[in-house]
Amino acid sequence: GKSISTRRRSLVNAALRSTTSSGMSTALDAYRLGSTLGTGSTAAVRTATHDATGVKVALKMISKKDVMPSSNANSPNASGTPTPPTSGCPASIPVSGRGSGSKVHGSPPPNPGVPICAVSADRVATEIRCMSRLHHPHVVALYDVVFTATDIVLVQEIVSGGELFSHVNNFGRLAEANARRWFQQLVAAVEHCHSCGVTHRDIKAENVLLDKNGDSIKLIDFGLSKHFQHGEVQHEVRASE
């Protein structure tokens, strides 16, 4: 049978091909949409409330028109590394409120008919796969994935305290107690990711969110993440500005 990752990739590709499937938006209809937290080249993040339970969530809405089926998107080169998009285009889907996006500079993608900001179905499927494996108090939770006629929607835990990056910008140097506590929490989050066979590959202050009281942090944005087998040597270098 197909592997889990192959089935997820097939599901994302099927969702991209579908534009009018009846009932595709039913699950999203269960949410009352709120304000927009941030936007990027391929995604918008909005607040929402689940009508039946009153639970507030964050919806990461990835436009299907910006997600290319695996066979058409930026293809890996001979070394297995995807050809990076041109300057200013996110190689991953931004989750943070600033919508800054991850950017990798390099040559344009090989397929002239593909938008330079396109994200492959493989990348979206990998993000979903990696997040689905993680359950930790300091890693943002993925509750559900909804396919609508126009979007792939990741229903995530909402974290309302803003970015660590913005906190440092606004308040300057961290108090030692806060720095120690948040760093310990971040290390615990990364240890959990690695124990689950997930490497984040884009840890930075913009991808660390604070809760509303500033007591706890959450690691977010798994757009560049990758699943790995323990003992496997990693050859790709991934980071963002």
Tab-separated table of C-alpha atoms in Angstrom:
chain	number	residue	atom	x	y	z
A	1	GLY	CA	0.000	0.000	0.000
A	2	LYS	CA	0.937	3.666	-0.241
A	3	SER	CA	3.018	5.208	2.503
A	4	ILE	CA	1.415	7.809	4.769
A	5	SER	CA	3.403	10.605	3.134
A	6	THR	CA	2.359	9.443	-0.363
A	7	ARG	CA	-1.306	9.342	0.663
A	8	ARG	CA	-1.095	12.855	2.127
A	9	ARG	CA	0.599	14.136	-1.023
A	10	SER	CA	-2.097	12.504	-3.159
A	11	LEU	CA	-4.781	14.119	-0.987
A	12	VAL	CA	-3.231	17.573	-1.406
A	13	ASN	CA	-2.887	17.071	-5.159
A	14	ALA	CA	-6.509	15.920	-5.387
A	15	ALA	CA	-7.620	18.975	-3.444
A	16	LEU	CA	-5.742	21.208	-5.877
A	17	ARG	CA	-7.545	19.659	-8.819
A	18	SER	CA	-10.965	20.067	-7.213
A	19	THR	CA	-12.705	23.428	-7.481
A	20	THR	CA	-16.391	22.631	-7.131
A	21	SER	CA	-16.623	19.448	-5.071
A	22	SER	CA	-19.860	19.535	-3.120
A	23	GLY	CA	-19.417	19.600	0.634
A	24	MET	CA	-15.726	20.559	0.535
A	25	SER	CA	-16.320	23.678	2.612
A	26	THR	CA	-18.700	22.085	5.106
A	27	ALA	CA	-16.061	21.693	7.821
A	28	LEU	CA	-14.975	25.318	7.437
A	29	ASP	CA	-18.604	26.408	7.749
A	30	ALA	CA	-18.354	25.227	11.347
A	31	TYR	CA	-16.091	28.205	12.093
A	32	ARG	CA	-17.028	31.863	12.480
A	33	LEU	CA	-14.236	33.861	10.836
A	34	GLY	CA	-12.642	36.784	12.624
A	35	SER	CA	-9.867	39.249	11.918
A	36	THR	CA	-6.796	38.684	9.755
A	37	LEU	CA	-3.630	38.188	11.790
A	38	GLY	CA	-1.247	38.327	8.857
A	39	THR	CA	-0.869	37.706	5.148
A	40	GLY	CA	1.883	36.416	2.899
A	41	SER	CA	2.400	35.565	-0.758
A	42	THR	CA	0.726	32.183	-0.421
A	43	ALA	CA	-1.308	32.285	2.781
A	44	ALA	CA	-3.389	34.388	5.115
A	45	VAL	CA	-3.854	33.691	8.828
A	46	ARG	CA	-7.216	34.546	10.359
A	47	THR	CA	-8.770	34.137	13.763
A	48	ALA	CA	-11.907	32.023	13.982
A	49	THR	CA	-14.278	30.556	16.542
A	50	HIS	CA	-15.660	27.040	16.384
A	51	ASP	CA	-19.425	27.510	16.588
A	52	ALA	CA	-20.243	24.297	18.445
A	53	THR	CA	-17.593	24.602	21.175
A	54	GLY	CA	-16.667	28.299	21.252
A	55	VAL	CA	-12.978	27.379	20.906
A	56	LYS	CA	-10.890	30.104	19.275
A	57	VAL	CA	-8.418	28.969	16.632
A	58	ALA	CA	-6.096	30.354	13.972
A	59	LEU	CA	-6.824	29.420	10.363
A	60	LYS	CA	-3.816	29.311	8.064
A	61	MET	CA	-5.482	29.611	4.658
A	62	ILE	CA	-3.229	28.534	1.800
A	63	SER	CA	-4.595	29.547	-1.580
A	64	LYS	CA	-4.776	26.612	-3.993
A	65	LYS	CA	-3.786	28.837	-6.886
A	66	ASP	CA	-0.396	29.293	-5.201
A	67	VAL	CA	0.146	25.567	-4.562
A	68	MET	CA	1.436	23.605	-7.525
A	69	PRO	CA	0.949	19.843	-7.901
A	70	SER	CA	4.171	18.042	-7.078
A	71	SER	CA	5.025	17.281	-10.680
A	72	ASN	CA	4.869	21.004	-11.646
A	73	ALA	CA	6.300	22.828	-8.665
A	74	ASN	CA	9.907	23.806	-8.113
A	75	SER	CA	11.643	20.540	-8.833
A	76	PRO	CA	14.597	19.118	-6.938
A	77	ASN	CA	17.910	19.410	-8.727
A	78	ALA	CA	20.406	16.571	-9.051
A	79	SER	CA	21.437	16.896	-5.404
A	80	GLY	CA	17.837	16.539	-4.207
A	81	THR	CA	17.573	20.188	-3.145
A	82	PRO	CA	14.524	22.059	-4.469
A	83	THR	CA	15.416	24.936	-6.766
A	84	PRO	CA	14.850	28.069	-4.678
A	85	PRO	CA	12.516	30.827	-5.863
A	86	THR	CA	13.738	34.268	-6.762
A	87	SER	CA	14.464	36.958	-4.213
A	88	GLY	CA	11.442	38.128	-2.240
A	89	CYS	CA	9.373	34.978	-2.704
A	90	PRO	CA	8.660	32.817	0.355
A	91	ALA	CA	9.958	29.266	0.130
A	92	SER	CA	7.654	28.370	2.984
A	93	ILE	CA	4.216	29.546	4.016
A	94	PRO	CA	4.299	32.305	6.659
A	95	VAL	CA	2.366	31.638	9.839
A	96	SER	CA	3.467	34.514	12.013
A	97	GLY	CA	1.339	37.606	12.464
A	98	ARG	CA	3.879	39.712	10.600
A	99	GLY	CA	3.472	37.480	7.556
A	100	SER	CA	7.182	37.873	6.903
A	101	GLY	CA	7.592	34.520	5.211
A	102	SER	CA	10.751	32.517	4.741
A	103	LYS	CA	12.860	33.598	1.794
A	104	VAL	CA	15.619	31.748	0.027
A	105	HIS	CA	17.530	33.580	-2.680
A	106	GLY	CA	18.668	31.882	-5.837
A	107	SER	CA	17.785	31.207	-9.442
A	108	PRO	CA	14.232	31.194	-10.760
A	109	PRO	CA	12.371	27.877	-10.883
A	110	PRO	CA	12.890	25.744	-13.993
A	111	ASN	CA	9.275	25.831	-15.194
A	112	PRO	CA	8.416	29.211	-16.788
A	113	GLY	CA	4.668	28.561	-16.532
A	114	VAL	CA	4.783	28.172	-12.756
A	115	PRO	CA	4.457	31.304	-10.576
A	116	ILE	CA	7.789	32.036	-8.872
A	117	CYS	CA	6.051	32.170	-5.485
A	118	ALA	CA	4.426	28.739	-5.916
A	119	VAL	CA	4.705	26.216	-3.091
A	120	SER	CA	4.703	22.544	-4.010
A	121	ALA	CA	2.050	20.124	-2.851
A	122	ASP	CA	4.922	18.085	-1.413
A	123	ARG	CA	5.912	21.002	0.834
A	124	VAL	CA	2.337	21.517	2.076
A	125	ALA	CA	1.911	17.786	2.670
A	126	THR	CA	5.211	17.659	4.577
A	127	GLU	CA	4.195	20.586	6.783
A	128	ILE	CA	0.907	18.837	7.611
A	129	ARG	CA	2.627	15.507	8.181
A	130	CYS	CA	5.247	16.972	10.525
A	131	MET	CA	2.756	19.020	12.551
A	132	SER	CA	0.458	15.999	12.891
A	133	ARG	CA	3.222	14.100	14.688
A	134	LEU	CA	3.779	16.770	17.341
A	135	HIS	CA	1.903	17.126	20.626
A	136	HIS	CA	3.739	19.353	23.082
A	137	PRO	CA	2.834	22.352	25.276
A	138	HIS	CA	5.467	24.493	23.548
A	139	VAL	CA	4.699	23.526	19.936
A	140	VAL	CA	1.681	25.078	18.214
A	141	ALA	CA	-1.016	22.423	17.806
A	142	LEU	CA	-2.584	21.421	14.492
A	143	TYR	CA	-6.243	20.552	15.137
A	144	ASP	CA	-7.534	19.830	11.651
A	145	VAL	CA	-6.970	20.300	7.923
A	146	VAL	CA	-9.868	21.473	5.760
A	147	PHE	CA	-9.957	21.489	1.954
A	148	THR	CA	-12.312	24.070	0.455
A	149	ALA	CA	-12.906	24.960	-3.181
A	150	THR	CA	-10.256	27.674	-3.032
A	151	ASP	CA	-7.986	26.978	-0.045
A	152	ILE	CA	-6.151	24.396	2.008
A	153	VAL	CA	-6.860	25.440	5.592
A	154	LEU	CA	-4.740	24.418	8.573
A	155	VAL	CA	-6.781	24.789	11.754
A	156	GLN	CA	-4.266	25.619	14.466
A	157	GLU	CA	-4.039	26.598	18.095
A	158	ILE	CA	-4.214	30.368	18.463
A	159	VAL	CA	-1.377	32.086	20.330
A	160	SER	CA	-2.219	35.686	21.151
A	161	GLY	CA	0.878	37.215	22.747
A	162	GLY	CA	2.750	38.083	19.560
A	163	GLU	CA	6.199	37.215	18.289
A	164	LEU	CA	9.292	37.023	20.454
A	165	PHE	CA	10.909	39.163	17.742
A	166	SER	CA	8.347	41.955	18.254
A	167	HIS	CA	8.684	41.670	22.037
A	168	VAL	CA	12.441	42.261	21.818
A	169	ASN	CA	11.930	45.113	19.357
A	170	ASN	CA	9.408	46.795	21.641
A	171	PHE	CA	10.978	46.186	25.039
A	172	GLY	CA	14.655	45.627	24.360
A	173	ARG	CA	16.850	43.159	26.194
A	174	LEU	CA	15.022	40.297	27.901
A	175	ALA	CA	14.931	40.016	31.656
A	176	GLU	CA	17.128	37.125	32.731
A	177	ALA	CA	14.230	35.195	34.268
A	178	ASN	CA	12.183	35.450	31.068
A	179	ALA	CA	15.127	34.585	28.822
A	180	ARG	CA	15.948	31.518	30.937
A	181	ARG	CA	12.339	30.294	31.055
A	182	TRP	CA	11.612	30.806	27.359
A	183	PHE	CA	14.901	29.254	26.282
A	184	GLN	CA	14.225	26.175	28.425
A	185	GLN	CA	10.783	25.893	26.828
A	186	LEU	CA	12.217	26.260	23.325
A	187	VAL	CA	14.819	23.569	23.985
A	188	ALA	CA	12.037	21.277	25.243
A	189	ALA	CA	10.018	21.970	22.079
A	190	VAL	CA	12.978	21.199	19.811
A	191	GLU	CA	13.795	18.039	21.768
A	192	HIS	CA	10.200	16.869	21.299
A	193	CYS	CA	10.350	17.576	17.554
A	194	HIS	CA	13.556	15.571	17.193
A	195	SER	CA	12.212	12.715	19.286
A	196	CYS	CA	9.264	12.533	16.850
A	197	GLY	CA	11.545	12.505	13.818
A	198	VAL	CA	10.839	16.121	12.835
A	199	THR	CA	13.437	18.809	12.231
A	200	HIS	CA	12.107	22.383	12.124
A	201	ARG	CA	14.944	24.002	10.103
A	202	ASP	CA	13.761	27.581	10.583
A	203	ILE	CA	14.036	28.455	14.268
A	204	LYS	CA	14.188	32.218	14.775
A	205	ALA	CA	12.555	34.836	16.981
A	206	GLU	CA	9.803	35.454	14.400
A	207	ASN	CA	8.767	31.788	14.687
A	208	VAL	CA	8.418	31.836	18.464
A	209	LEU	CA	5.130	33.182	19.809
A	210	LEU	CA	4.276	34.216	23.365
A	211	ASP	CA	1.013	33.462	25.119
A	212	LYS	CA	-1.136	36.386	26.198
A	213	ASN	CA	0.464	36.514	29.664
A	214	GLY	CA	4.025	36.105	28.399
A	215	ASP	CA	4.532	33.032	30.575
A	216	SER	CA	4.959	30.471	27.828
A	217	ILE	CA	6.244	30.225	24.254
A	218	LYS	CA	5.098	28.204	21.244
A	219	LEU	CA	7.255	27.144	18.312
A	220	ILE	CA	5.408	27.825	15.037
A	221	ASP	CA	5.787	27.740	11.225
A	222	PHE	CA	6.772	24.269	10.064
A	223	GLY	CA	6.852	25.357	6.425
A	224	LEU	CA	10.494	24.288	6.045
A	225	SER	CA	10.277	21.256	8.331
A	226	LYS	CA	11.289	17.757	7.334
A	227	HIS	CA	10.717	14.250	8.640
A	228	PHE	CA	13.864	12.242	9.251
A	229	GLN	CA	14.913	8.804	10.425
A	230	HIS	CA	17.125	8.695	13.504
A	231	GLY	CA	20.730	8.226	12.431
A	232	GLU	CA	20.045	9.668	8.973
A	233	VAL	CA	22.611	12.210	7.794
A	234	GLN	CA	21.026	15.499	6.675
A	235	HIS	CA	22.522	17.132	3.571
A	236	GLU	CA	20.134	20.022	2.900
A	237	VAL	CA	20.719	23.442	4.424
A	238	ARG	CA	17.528	25.319	5.206
A	239	ALA	CA	17.003	28.694	6.851
A	240	SER	CA	15.245	31.960	6.180
A	241	GLU	CA	15.980	35.628	6.582
